[in-house]
Amino acid sequence: MKFAIVQPTSTFSAVQLTEEALKAGAEIVLLPEKWTKHLDDVPLVDFQRLAKKYTSYVIPGAVEDGVSIISPVIDPNGEVKGIAKKIHLYEDEKNRLFPGSSTIIFTYRGVKIGIVICYDVDFPEVIRQMFVKGVEVVLVPSKIPQDGLELWRDYLRVRVLENRLAIVNANALQLPEYSGKSVVYVPVKRGKYVYAEKVAEMGSSENFLLVDINPLHYMDLRVNRLKEYSNFEINEI
C-alpha cells in the first residue's frame, strides 16, 4: 500500500502537496501534528474533496479543536469516518485541553491501520493494544523539535521492534525549531535479529514523500510475536 507524508508550511501548500501525493498514487496521506494552529484553520472541505476525487484516505494531521487534540480520518467517500484523540497530553497541553480516552483503527484494502498522536508513542501500551487488535501500520502525526528528534526516533524504533509493525511518522515543519524530517520504519529480519529499518526520510523542506509498505513482508514476524505475547499477573510479596 502506498502511503504519503506531507510536510506543509501553509494551508495552501498542505492542499497542493496532498493533491500531488494523491496524483502520484498515494492511497493514504498523512499530515503532521499542529502544522496549523486550530481545527478552524484546516481546509477540511478541500481534503474531503481530494479524498473523494482520488478514492483515498486523507488524515489531515492532528490539531487542537479547543477541547482536545484530534486527528480526523477522511475516507475515500470524502466523509469524516472517525476522529482519533490524543490520549497523553504534553506539558502545557494539560492546562488547556482534555485528554482523549480512546483512539481508532481502520482497515483499508486489507491493511489494518492505527493512529497514534505524538506523545502517545512514549507509552508502549497504546501501540501494544493496537498490535493485539491486528494493526499492521501505525500513522503518527507529531510536532517534535529538532533537539528532540534523536530521542523521538528511539521511541519510534522501539515500538516497531516491540510490535513488529510499520510506523509512518509525519513531523511538523516550522523552521527553525521544528525541522520536519518525517520518517518511516518497518521491521526487517536479517540473520537472527529483527531491525527497525528506516525505509524513507524527509528533509527540512516543504514536500511530500511517497513510500510503499507491504505488510505481507513482515507478517510472519507479527504472527510470531503475537504467539509470544502473554498476559500475566504481578504478585507482590
Short mmCIF file of N, CA and C in Angstrom, two decimals, residues 26 38 51 60-61 88 93 102-103 107 123 142 152 161-162 164 225 235:
data_model
loop_
_atom_site.label_atom_id
_atom_site.label_comp_id
_atom_site.label_asym_id
_atom_site.label_seq_id
_atom_site.Cartn_x
_atom_site.Cartn_y
_atom_site.Cartn_z
N ALA A 26 -0.71 7.89 -4.06
CA ALA A 26 -0.90 7.66 -2.63
C ALA A 26 -2.31 7.14 -2.34
N HIS A 38 -5.23 25.62 14.64
CA HIS A 38 -6.53 25.22 15.15
C HIS A 38 -7.32 24.49 14.07
N ALA A 51 -9.97 13.50 -1.10
CA ALA A 51 -10.13 12.10 -0.72
C ALA A 51 -11.15 11.41 -1.62
N PRO A 60 -5.63 14.60 7.91
CA PRO A 60 -5.05 15.94 7.87
C PRO A 60 -4.33 16.34 9.15
N GLY A 61 -3.52 15.42 9.66
CA GLY A 61 -2.72 15.70 10.83
C GLY A 61 -3.53 15.65 12.11
N HIS A 88 -2.46 11.15 25.72
CA HIS A 88 -1.48 11.67 26.68
C HIS A 88 -1.08 13.09 26.26
N GLU A 93 -0.21 21.49 27.31
CA GLU A 93 -1.48 20.99 26.78
C GLU A 93 -2.40 20.54 27.92
N SER A 102 -9.74 7.20 24.06
CA SER A 102 -9.68 6.10 23.10
C SER A 102 -9.07 6.59 21.81
N THR A 103 -8.55 5.67 21.03
CA THR A 103 -8.08 6.01 19.70
C THR A 103 -8.80 5.09 18.72
N THR A 107 -9.55 -0.40 8.61
CA THR A 107 -9.00 -1.31 7.61
C THR A 107 -9.26 -0.77 6.22
N PHE A 123 4.21 5.93 25.36
CA PHE A 123 3.56 4.99 26.26
C PHE A 123 3.31 3.68 25.50
N SER A 142 3.09 14.18 14.39
CA SER A 142 3.83 14.68 15.55
C SER A 142 4.33 16.10 15.31
N TRP A 152 13.23 11.02 19.99
CA TRP A 152 11.93 10.66 19.42
C TRP A 152 12.04 9.44 18.51
N LEU A 161 10.08 -2.46 16.97
CA LEU A 161 10.69 -3.71 17.41
C LEU A 161 9.79 -4.49 18.36
N GLU A 162 9.12 -3.77 19.26
CA GLU A 162 8.25 -4.44 20.23
C GLU A 162 7.09 -5.17 19.56
N ARG A 164 6.52 -5.42 15.92
CA ARG A 164 6.69 -5.96 14.56
C ARG A 164 5.66 -5.37 13.59
N ARG A 225 5.40 -12.86 16.96
CA ARG A 225 5.39 -12.02 18.16
C ARG A 225 4.06 -12.13 18.89
N ASN A 235 2.67 -10.45 41.32
CA ASN A 235 2.39 -10.77 42.71
C ASN A 235 3.39 -10.04 43.60
#
